[in-house]
C-alpha atoms as one frame of an Amber mdcrd trajectory, in Angstrom:
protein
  18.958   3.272 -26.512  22.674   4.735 -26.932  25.667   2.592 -26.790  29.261
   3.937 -26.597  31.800   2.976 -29.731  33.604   0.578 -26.776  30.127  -1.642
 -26.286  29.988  -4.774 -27.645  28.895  -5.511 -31.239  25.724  -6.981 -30.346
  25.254  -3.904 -27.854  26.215  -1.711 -31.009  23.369  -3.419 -33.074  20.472
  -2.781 -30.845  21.007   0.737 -30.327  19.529   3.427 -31.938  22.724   5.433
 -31.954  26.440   4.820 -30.892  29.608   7.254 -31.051  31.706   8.700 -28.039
  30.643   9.904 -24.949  30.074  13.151 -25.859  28.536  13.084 -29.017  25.861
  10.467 -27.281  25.273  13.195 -24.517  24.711  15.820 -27.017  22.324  13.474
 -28.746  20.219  12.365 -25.514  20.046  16.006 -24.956  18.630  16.896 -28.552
  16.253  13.607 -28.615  12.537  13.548 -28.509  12.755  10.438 -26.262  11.863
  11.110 -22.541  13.979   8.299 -21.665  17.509   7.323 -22.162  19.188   4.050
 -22.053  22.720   4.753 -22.308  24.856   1.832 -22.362  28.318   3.037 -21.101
  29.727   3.720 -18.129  28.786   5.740 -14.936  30.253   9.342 -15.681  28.847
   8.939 -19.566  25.187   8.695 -18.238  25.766  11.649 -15.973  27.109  13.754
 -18.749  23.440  12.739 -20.489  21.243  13.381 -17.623  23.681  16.668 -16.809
  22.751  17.965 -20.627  18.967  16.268 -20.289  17.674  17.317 -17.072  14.416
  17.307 -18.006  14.937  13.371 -18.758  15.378   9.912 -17.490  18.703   8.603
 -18.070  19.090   4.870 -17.058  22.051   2.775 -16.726  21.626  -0.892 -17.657
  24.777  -1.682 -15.754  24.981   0.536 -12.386  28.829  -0.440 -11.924  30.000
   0.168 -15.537  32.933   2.163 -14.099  36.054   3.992 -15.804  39.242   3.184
 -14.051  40.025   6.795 -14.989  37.230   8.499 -13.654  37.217   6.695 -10.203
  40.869   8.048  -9.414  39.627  11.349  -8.035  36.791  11.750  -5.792  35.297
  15.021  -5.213  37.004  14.879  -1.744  40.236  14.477  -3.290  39.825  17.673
  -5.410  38.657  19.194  -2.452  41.717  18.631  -0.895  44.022  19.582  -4.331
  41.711  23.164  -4.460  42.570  24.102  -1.283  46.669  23.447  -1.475  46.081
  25.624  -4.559  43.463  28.877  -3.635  42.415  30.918  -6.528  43.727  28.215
  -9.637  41.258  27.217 -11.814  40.228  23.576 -12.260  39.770  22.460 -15.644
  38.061  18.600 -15.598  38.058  16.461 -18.292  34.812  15.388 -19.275  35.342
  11.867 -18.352  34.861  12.320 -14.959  31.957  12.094 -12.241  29.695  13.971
 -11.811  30.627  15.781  -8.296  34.242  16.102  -9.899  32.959  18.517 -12.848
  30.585  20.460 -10.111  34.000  21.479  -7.857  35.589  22.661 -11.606  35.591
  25.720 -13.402  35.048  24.481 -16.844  35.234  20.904 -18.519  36.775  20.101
 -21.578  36.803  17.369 -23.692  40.223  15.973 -25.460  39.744  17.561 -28.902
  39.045  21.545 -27.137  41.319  20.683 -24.139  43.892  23.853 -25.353  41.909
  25.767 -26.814  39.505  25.459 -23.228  42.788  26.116 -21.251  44.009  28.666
 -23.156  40.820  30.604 -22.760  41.054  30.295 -18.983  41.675  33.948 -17.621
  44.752  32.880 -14.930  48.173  32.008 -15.485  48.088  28.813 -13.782  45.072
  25.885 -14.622  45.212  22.819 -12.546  43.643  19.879 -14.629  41.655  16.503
 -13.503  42.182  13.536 -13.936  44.306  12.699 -16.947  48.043  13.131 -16.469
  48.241  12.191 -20.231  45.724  14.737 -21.603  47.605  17.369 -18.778  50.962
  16.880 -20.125  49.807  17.088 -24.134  47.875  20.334 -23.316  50.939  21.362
 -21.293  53.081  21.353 -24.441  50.828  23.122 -26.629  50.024  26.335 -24.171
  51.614  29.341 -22.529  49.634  28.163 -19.103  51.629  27.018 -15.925  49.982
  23.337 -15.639  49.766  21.169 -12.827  47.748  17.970 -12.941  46.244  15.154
 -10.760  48.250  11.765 -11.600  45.530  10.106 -13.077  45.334   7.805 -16.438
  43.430   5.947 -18.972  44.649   2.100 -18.065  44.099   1.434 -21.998  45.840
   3.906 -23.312  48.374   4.232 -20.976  49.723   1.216 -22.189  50.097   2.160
 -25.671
């Protein structure tokens, strides 16, 4: 069992493993265990079972959602693709599943310039975080547009 660093304490304690989203796909990925519980939310198991094929992934909790994630559906980025032919789509990893499929590359926020900046086009449109978008947008030489999305807890701070 993984929990993510936001879980509860007494989540936290039972689990063999906790640390960011990421890091706990990575580690599903590398483990012997042909099942993973991975208490988080929906796009964090995907990211597991995306890196684990070959493994169960289960979520205790089918409707652990992130606010963030849920404000672009695939169709939506369907939609955002085709008002902007031939621009890449850069997805931050917190995202679903079908969201990262329509996407050239993910990224995650600690490689998010160096993953633009290694994207061959002049223009990168980036999903979902306007945040994330508009730090990245200071730091390269890209033309950026983004999808008006946010993190409700940190876009309060």
């Amino acid at each position: 069992m993984i929990a993510h660093n936001y879980q509860r304490d007494e989540v936290q304690a039972a689990a063999d493993l906790t640390g960011d989203s990421l890091a706990l796909s990575r580690a599903a990925a590398d483990s012997d265990a042909e099942v993973i519980v991975f208490c988080g939310v929906h796009f964090m198991a995907e990211s597991a079972a995306i890196l684990a094929p070959q493994k169960s992934v289960i979520l205790p909790r089918i409707d652990a959602g992130c606010p963030m994630a849920d404000m672009i559906t695939a169709e939506q980025l369907k939609i955002e693709k085709e008002k902007r032919p031939g621009v890449p789509v850069v997805a931050y990893v917190n995202t679903t599943a079908e969201v990262k499929a329509l996407s050239h590359i993910c990224c995650t926020s600690t490689n998010a310039v160096s993953v633009i900046d290694s994207v061959e086009a002049d223009e990168v449109y980036m999903v979902p975080d306007r945040n994330l978008s508009h730090y990245v947008s200071l730091s390269t030489n890209k033309k950026m547009q983004w999808w008006d999305g946010f993190c409700v807890t940190h876009d309060r701070l």
